[in-house]
CSV table of C-alpha atoms in Angstrom, one decimal:
chain,number,residue,atom,x,y,z
H,1,UNK,CA,-25.1,-10.7,-63.5
H,2,UNK,CA,-23.2,-7.6,-64.5
H,3,UNK,CA,-25.7,-5.4,-62.5
H,4,UNK,CA,-25.3,-7.6,-59.4
H,5,UNK,CA,-21.5,-7.3,-59.5
H,6,UNK,CA,-21.8,-3.5,-59.8
H,7,UNK,CA,-24.3,-3.3,-56.9
H,8,UNK,CA,-22.0,-5.5,-54.8
H,9,UNK,CA,-19.1,-3.2,-55.5
H,10,UNK,CA,-21.1,-0.1,-54.6
H,11,UNK,CA,-22.1,-1.7,-51.3
H,12,UNK,CA,-18.5,-2.7,-50.5
H,13,UNK,CA,-17.2,0.8,-51.3
H,14,UNK,CA,-20.0,2.3,-49.2
H,15,UNK,CA,-19.2,0.1,-46.2
H,16,UNK,CA,-15.5,1.0,-46.5
H,17,UNK,CA,-16.3,4.7,-46.7
H,18,UNK,CA,-18.6,4.6,-43.7
H,19,UNK,CA,-16.3,2.3,-41.8
H,20,UNK,CA,-13.4,4.8,-42.4
H,21,UNK,CA,-15.5,7.7,-41.2
H,22,UNK,CA,-16.5,5.8,-38.1
H,23,UNK,CA,-12.9,5.0,-37.4
H,24,UNK,CA,-11.9,8.6,-37.8
H,25,UNK,CA,-14.8,9.7,-35.5
H,26,UNK,CA,-13.8,7.2,-32.9
H,27,UNK,CA,-10.2,8.4,-33.1
H,28,UNK,CA,-11.2,12.0,-32.7
H,29,UNK,CA,-13.4,11.1,-29.8
H,30,UNK,CA,-10.6,9.2,-28.1
H,31,UNK,CA,-8.1,12.1,-28.4
H,32,UNK,CA,-10.6,14.8,-27.5
H,33,UNK,CA,-9.5,16.6,-24.3
H,34,UNK,CA,-11.7,16.3,-21.3
H,35,UNK,CA,-12.5,19.6,-19.6
H,36,UNK,CA,-12.0,19.9,-15.9
H,37,UNK,CA,-14.2,22.7,-14.5
H,38,UNK,CA,-12.5,23.9,-11.3
H,39,UNK,CA,-13.8,26.6,-8.9
H,40,UNK,CA,-11.5,28.7,-6.8
H,41,UNK,CA,-11.2,31.9,-4.9
H,42,UNK,CA,-8.2,34.2,-5.1
H,43,UNK,CA,-5.5,32.9,-2.7
H,44,UNK,CA,-1.9,31.6,-2.7
H,45,UNK,CA,-3.4,28.1,-3.1
H,46,UNK,CA,-4.3,28.8,-6.7
H,47,UNK,CA,-0.9,29.7,-8.0
H,48,UNK,CA,0.0,26.2,-9.3
H,49,UNK,CA,-3.3,26.0,-11.0
H,50,UNK,CA,-2.9,29.2,-12.8
H,51,UNK,CA,0.7,28.2,-13.8
H,52,UNK,CA,-0.7,25.0,-15.2
H,53,UNK,CA,-2.7,27.0,-17.7
H,54,UNK,CA,-0.3,29.8,-18.4
H,55,UNK,CA,2.6,27.4,-19.1
H,56,UNK,CA,0.2,25.1,-21.0
H,57,UNK,CA,1.1,22.1,-18.8
H,58,UNK,CA,-2.4,20.9,-19.0
H,59,UNK,CA,-2.0,20.5,-22.8
H,60,UNK,CA,0.9,18.1,-22.2
H,61,UNK,CA,-1.4,15.9,-20.1
H,62,UNK,CA,-4.2,16.1,-22.6
H,63,UNK,CA,-6.9,17.9,-20.6
H,64,UNK,CA,-8.4,21.3,-20.6
H,65,UNK,CA,-8.5,23.2,-17.3
H,66,UNK,CA,-11.4,25.6,-17.0
H,67,UNK,CA,-10.6,27.8,-14.0
H,68,UNK,CA,-13.6,29.7,-12.6
H,69,UNK,CA,-12.9,32.4,-10.0
H,70,UNK,CA,-15.5,33.2,-7.4
H,71,UNK,CA,-15.5,36.1,-4.9
H,72,UNK,CA,-17.5,34.2,-2.3
H,73,UNK,CA,-17.5,30.6,-1.0
H,74,UNK,CA,-21.3,30.7,-1.1
H,75,UNK,CA,-21.3,31.3,-4.8
H,76,UNK,CA,-18.6,28.7,-5.4
H,77,UNK,CA,-20.5,26.1,-3.4
H,78,UNK,CA,-23.8,26.9,-5.2
H,79,UNK,CA,-22.1,26.3,-8.6
H,80,UNK,CA,-20.5,23.1,-7.3
H,81,UNK,CA,-23.7,21.7,-6.0
H,82,UNK,CA,-25.5,22.6,-9.2
H,83,UNK,CA,-23.1,20.4,-11.2
H,84,UNK,CA,-21.4,23.4,-12.9
H,85,UNK,CA,-18.0,22.5,-11.4
H,86,UNK,CA,-16.1,19.2,-11.2
H,87,UNK,CA,-13.9,20.2,-8.4
H,88,UNK,CA,-12.9,23.1,-6.1
H,89,UNK,CA,-10.4,24.4,-3.6
H,90,UNK,CA,-12.2,24.1,-0.3
H,91,UNK,CA,-11.2,23.0,3.2
H,92,UNK,CA,-11.8,20.4,5.8
H,93,UNK,CA,-14.8,22.1,7.3
H,94,UNK,CA,-16.3,22.6,3.9
H,95,UNK,CA,-16.0,18.9,3.1
H,96,UNK,CA,-17.7,18.0,6.4
H,97,UNK,CA,-20.6,20.4,5.5
H,98,UNK,CA,-20.9,19.0,2.0
H,99,UNK,CA,-21.1,15.5,3.4
H,100,UNK,CA,-23.7,16.5,5.9
H,101,UNK,CA,-25.8,18.0,3.1
H,102,UNK,CA,-25.7,14.7,1.2
H,103,UNK,CA,-23.3,16.0,-1.4
H,104,UNK,CA,-20.5,13.4,-1.9
H,105,UNK,CA,-17.3,15.3,-2.3
H,106,UNK,CA,-13.9,13.7,-1.8
H,107,UNK,CA,-10.6,15.3,-0.8
H,108,UNK,CA,-8.1,14.4,-3.5
H,109,UNK,CA,-5.1,16.6,-2.8
H,110,UNK,CA,-3.5,19.1,-0.4
H,111,UNK,CA,-2.9,22.8,-1.0
H,112,UNK,CA,-0.5,25.3,0.5
H,113,UNK,CA,-2.4,28.4,1.7
H,114,UNK,CA,-1.7,29.9,5.1
H,115,UNK,CA,-3.7,31.9,7.6
H,116,UNK,CA,-1.9,34.5,9.6
H,117,UNK,CA,-2.8,35.6,13.2
H,118,UNK,CA,-1.9,39.2,13.7
H,119,UNK,CA,-2.3,41.9,16.4
H,120,UNK,CA,-3.2,45.5,15.5
H,121,UNK,CA,-0.3,47.9,15.9
H,122,UNK,CA,-2.4,49.9,18.4
H,123,UNK,CA,-2.6,47.0,20.9
H,124,UNK,CA,1.0,46.9,22.0
H,125,UNK,CA,0.8,43.1,21.7
H,126,UNK,CA,4.1,41.5,20.5
H,127,UNK,CA,3.5,37.8,21.5
H,128,UNK,CA,0.6,35.4,21.3
H,129,UNK,CA,0.7,34.9,25.1
H,130,UNK,CA,-0.6,38.5,25.5
H,131,UNK,CA,-3.9,38.0,23.6
H,132,UNK,CA,-6.1,36.9,26.5
H,133,UNK,CA,-9.3,38.9,26.6
H,134,UNK,CA,-8.6,40.5,23.3
H,135,UNK,CA,-11.2,40.8,20.5
H,136,UNK,CA,-10.9,39.0,17.1
H,137,UNK,CA,-13.1,39.2,14.0
H,138,UNK,CA,-14.0,35.8,12.5
H,139,UNK,CA,-16.6,34.1,10.4
H,140,UNK,CA,-18.5,31.6,12.5
H,141,UNK,CA,-18.4,27.8,12.0
H,142,UNK,CA,-15.9,28.1,9.2
H,143,UNK,CA,-12.3,27.3,8.3
H,144,UNK,CA,-11.3,30.6,9.9
H,145,UNK,CA,-12.8,29.7,13.3
H,146,UNK,CA,-11.4,26.2,13.1
H,147,UNK,CA,-7.9,27.6,12.3
H,148,UNK,CA,-8.1,30.1,15.1
H,149,UNK,CA,-9.1,27.4,17.6
H,150,UNK,CA,-6.3,25.2,16.4
H,151,UNK,CA,-3.7,28.0,16.7
H,152,UNK,CA,-4.9,28.8,20.2
H,153,UNK,CA,-4.7,25.1,21.3
H,154,UNK,CA,-1.2,24.7,19.8
H,155,UNK,CA,-0.1,27.7,21.8
H,156,UNK,CA,-1.5,26.5,25.1
H,157,UNK,CA,-4.6,28.8,25.0
H,158,UNK,CA,-8.3,28.1,25.1
H,159,UNK,CA,-11.1,29.1,22.8
H,160,UNK,CA,-12.6,31.3,25.6
H,161,UNK,CA,-9.3,33.2,25.9
H,162,UNK,CA,-10.3,35.6,23.1
H,163,UNK,CA,-13.5,37.4,22.4
H,164,UNK,CA,-14.9,36.3,19.0
H,165,UNK,CA,-16.8,38.8,17.0
H,166,UNK,CA,-18.6,37.6,13.9
H,167,UNK,CA,-17.7,39.6,10.8
H,168,UNK,CA,-18.4,37.4,7.7
H,169,UNK,CA,-16.4,39.4,5.1
H,170,UNK,CA,-12.6,39.3,5.2
H,171,UNK,CA,-12.2,42.9,3.8
H,172,UNK,CA,-14.4,44.1,6.6
H,173,UNK,CA,-12.2,42.4,9.2
H,174,UNK,CA,-9.1,44.1,7.7
H,175,UNK,CA,-10.8,47.5,7.9
H,176,UNK,CA,-11.7,46.9,11.6
H,177,UNK,CA,-8.1,46.0,12.3
H,178,UNK,CA,-6.8,49.1,10.4
H,179,UNK,CA,-9.3,51.4,12.2
H,180,UNK,CA,-8.4,50.0,15.7
H,181,UNK,CA,-11.9,48.6,16.2
H,182,UNK,CA,-10.7,45.1,16.7
H,183,UNK,CA,-7.5,43.8,18.4
H,184,UNK,CA,-6.7,40.7,16.4
H,185,UNK,CA,-7.0,39.5,12.8
H,186,UNK,CA,-6.7,36.0,11.3
H,187,UNK,CA,-6.5,36.3,7.5
H,188,UNK,CA,-5.3,34.6,4.3
H,189,UNK,CA,-3.3,36.3,1.6
H,190,UNK,CA,-3.4,38.9,0.2
H,191,UNK,CA,-5.1,40.5,3.3
H,192,UNK,CA,-2.4,39.3,5.7
H,193,UNK,CA,0.4,40.9,3.8
H,194,UNK,CA,-1.6,44.2,3.5
H,195,UNK,CA,-2.1,44.3,7.2
H,196,UNK,CA,1.5,43.4,8.0
H,197,UNK,CA,2.7,46.1,5.6
H,198,UNK,CA,0.7,48.6,7.7
H,199,UNK,CA,2.5,47.5,10.9
H,200,UNK,CA,0.2,44.8,12.2
H,201,UNK,CA,2.3,42.3,14.3
H,202,UNK,CA,2.6,38.7,13.3
H,203,UNK,CA,1.8,36.3,16.2
H,204,UNK,CA,1.4,32.9,14.6
H,205,UNK,CA,0.3,31.1,11.4
H,206,UNK,CA,-1.6,28.0,10.6
H,207,UNK,CA,1.3,26.5,8.8
H,208,UNK,CA,3.7,27.1,11.8
H,209,UNK,CA,1.2,25.0,13.8
H,210,UNK,CA,1.3,22.2,11.3
H,211,UNK,CA,-2.1,23.1,9.9
H,212,UNK,CA,-2.8,23.1,6.2
H,213,UNK,CA,-6.6,23.1,6.2
H,214,UNK,CA,-7.3,24.0,2.6
H,215,UNK,CA,-7.6,21.1,0.1
H,216,UNK,CA,-8.5,20.3,-3.5
H,217,UNK,CA,-11.6,18.2,-3.9
H,218,UNK,CA,-13.8,16.7,-6.6
H,219,UNK,CA,-17.4,15.4,-6.6
H,220,UNK,CA,-17.7,11.6,-6.7
H,221,UNK,CA,-19.6,12.0,-10.0
H,222,UNK,CA,-16.6,13.8,-11.6
H,223,UNK,CA,-14.2,11.2,-10.2
H,224,UNK,CA,-16.2,8.4,-11.8
H,225,UNK,CA,-16.7,10.2,-15.1
H,226,UNK,CA,-13.3,11.9,-15.5
H,227,UNK,CA,-11.0,9.8,-13.5
H,228,UNK,CA,-8.1,9.7,-16.0
H,229,UNK,CA,-8.3,13.4,-16.6
H,230,UNK,CA,-8.3,14.1,-12.9
H,231,UNK,CA,-5.3,11.8,-12.5
H,232,UNK,CA,-3.6,13.9,-15.2
H,233,UNK,CA,-4.7,17.1,-13.4
H,234,UNK,CA,-2.5,16.1,-10.4
H,235,UNK,CA,0.4,15.1,-12.6
H,236,UNK,CA,0.2,18.6,-14.2
H,237,UNK,CA,-0.2,20.2,-10.7
H,238,UNK,CA,3.0,18.5,-9.5
H,239,UNK,CA,4.9,19.6,-12.6
H,240,UNK,CA,3.7,23.2,-11.9
H,241,UNK,CA,4.9,22.9,-8.3
H,242,UNK,CA,8.3,21.8,-9.6
H,243,UNK,CA,8.5,24.8,-11.9
H,244,UNK,CA,7.5,27.2,-9.1
H,245,UNK,CA,10.0,25.8,-6.6
H,246,UNK,CA,12.9,25.9,-9.1
H,247,UNK,CA,12.2,29.2,-10.7
H,248,UNK,CA,12.9,32.7,-9.4
H,249,UNK,CA,9.7,34.5,-8.6
H,250,UNK,CA,10.6,37.4,-10.9
H,251,UNK,CA,9.7,35.0,-13.8
H,252,UNK,CA,6.1,34.6,-12.7
H,253,UNK,CA,5.4,37.5,-10.2
H,254,UNK,CA,2.8,39.1,-12.4
H,255,UNK,CA,0.9,35.8,-12.4
H,256,UNK,CA,1.0,35.7,-8.5
H,257,UNK,CA,-0.2,39.3,-8.3
H,258,UNK,CA,-3.2,38.6,-10.5
H,259,UNK,CA,-4.0,35.2,-9.0
H,260,UNK,CA,-3.8,36.2,-5.4
H,261,UNK,CA,-5.0,39.8,-5.7
H,262,UNK,CA,-2.0,41.7,-4.5
H,263,UNK,CA,-1.8,45.4,-5.3
H,264,UNK,CA,0.4,46.1,-8.3
H,265,UNK,CA,2.6,48.4,-6.2
H,266,UNK,CA,3.8,45.3,-4.2
H,267,UNK,CA,5.7,44.0,-7.3
H,268,UNK,CA,9.3,43.2,-6.3
H,269,UNK,CA,8.4,42.6,-2.6
H,270,UNK,CA,6.2,39.5,-2.8
H,271,UNK,CA,7.5,36.2,-1.3
H,272,UNK,CA,6.1,32.8,-2.1
H,273,UNK,CA,6.9,29.8,0.1
H,274,UNK,CA,7.8,26.5,-1.5
H,275,UNK,CA,4.8,24.4,-2.6
H,276,UNK,CA,4.4,20.7,-1.8
H,277,UNK,CA,3.5,18.2,-4.4
H,278,UNK,CA,0.0,17.0,-4.0
H,279,UNK,CA,-1.0,14.0,-1.9
H,280,UNK,CA,-3.8,13.1,0.5
H,281,UNK,CA,-3.7,14.9,3.8
H,282,UNK,CA,-2.8,13.0,7.0
H,283,UNK,CA,-5.7,11.0,8.5
H,284,UNK,CA,-5.2,12.6,11.9
H,285,UNK,CA,-5.5,16.1,10.5
H,286,UNK,CA,-8.8,15.2,8.8
H,287,UNK,CA,-10.2,13.5,11.9
H,288,UNK,CA,-9.3,16.5,14.0
H,289,UNK,CA,-11.3,18.7,11.7
H,290,UNK,CA,-14.2,16.3,11.7
H,291,UNK,CA,-14.2,16.2,15.5
H,292,UNK,CA,-14.3,20.0,15.6
H,293,UNK,CA,-17.0,20.3,13.0
H,294,UNK,CA,-19.2,17.7,14.7
H,295,UNK,CA,-18.9,19.5,18.0
H,296,UNK,CA,-20.4,22.5,16.2
H,297,UNK,CA,-23.2,20.4,14.7
H,298,UNK,CA,-21.8,20.7,11.2
H,299,UNK,CA,-21.5,17.0,10.5
H,300,UNK,CA,-21.9,13.6,12.1
H,301,UNK,CA,-19.2,12.5,14.5
H,302,UNK,CA,-18.8,9.1,12.9
H,303,UNK,CA,-17.7,10.6,9.5
H,304,UNK,CA,-14.6,8.6,8.6
H,305,UNK,CA,-11.4,9.4,6.7
H,306,UNK,CA,-12.3,6.9,4.1
H,307,UNK,CA,-15.6,8.6,3.5
H,308,UNK,CA,-14.1,12.0,2.7
H,309,UNK,CA,-10.9,11.1,0.8
H,310,UNK,CA,-10.2,9.5,-2.6
H,311,UNK,CA,-6.8,8.3,-3.8
H,312,UNK,CA,-6.6,9.3,-7.5
H,313,UNK,CA,-3.4,7.4,-8.0
H,314,UNK,CA,-5.2,4.1,-7.8
């Protein structure tokens, strides 16, 4: 009888011990931060993301942001499709192409990058109305070409009014403009600022035409697996935007230089426009891009707004 009592006590203590361990493990599991693996290329769009990490805002919202920088969209997309990334900064045309390839990627937020149309100083062009017949270097069937066509349309011009020359790499386009081998350039930062600092003439911008074509997006797999963390990602993003909009750039200029790729000698001269808090883009903007992409054979014309967007707030 005495032995039975001792055995019963041992079993009870053992169960309590294992139960306690299990409880601790579950607690640890519940509080463990989920990692969001996010791909980006250097641009002004990424500034809030970098601030999220540098100011440890992601810690406040209990997730870890693994920012991965790519030097080409091709490499970024390869990593995304291979499942090495949860989300990326991409654009309307990229989303159309993902969907056309059977890769279900959803637009979940807006970003604030701009694309600047400029004339070379050698051209004598001072107004966009003077660009008919002039040459411009672009990447074909991409965001850059879509942005150019939109800017032309908004200014009463046609796609055929300029001579498009395909030059895939942005640095090469900048060199052609510098060396007077091309008349016009359409570039994101930091290339636009570099060209303007060398007396290129600003003619128009995507943002002036109401176009903000770059977006943040996640795969449907990541949205299903990490929904709460991604919801917190956007809360942290909006807090970073508030910080940027309320803080003098001198406090974070070095972050901007590194994130965007400005030369160090530009310190003290860099300007950053106010950022918008993240939301879904307007349906008409997305459908305009789908229409353009489908006309180029990049996606099906019946692709809908609902198919390419996901409201993370719900």
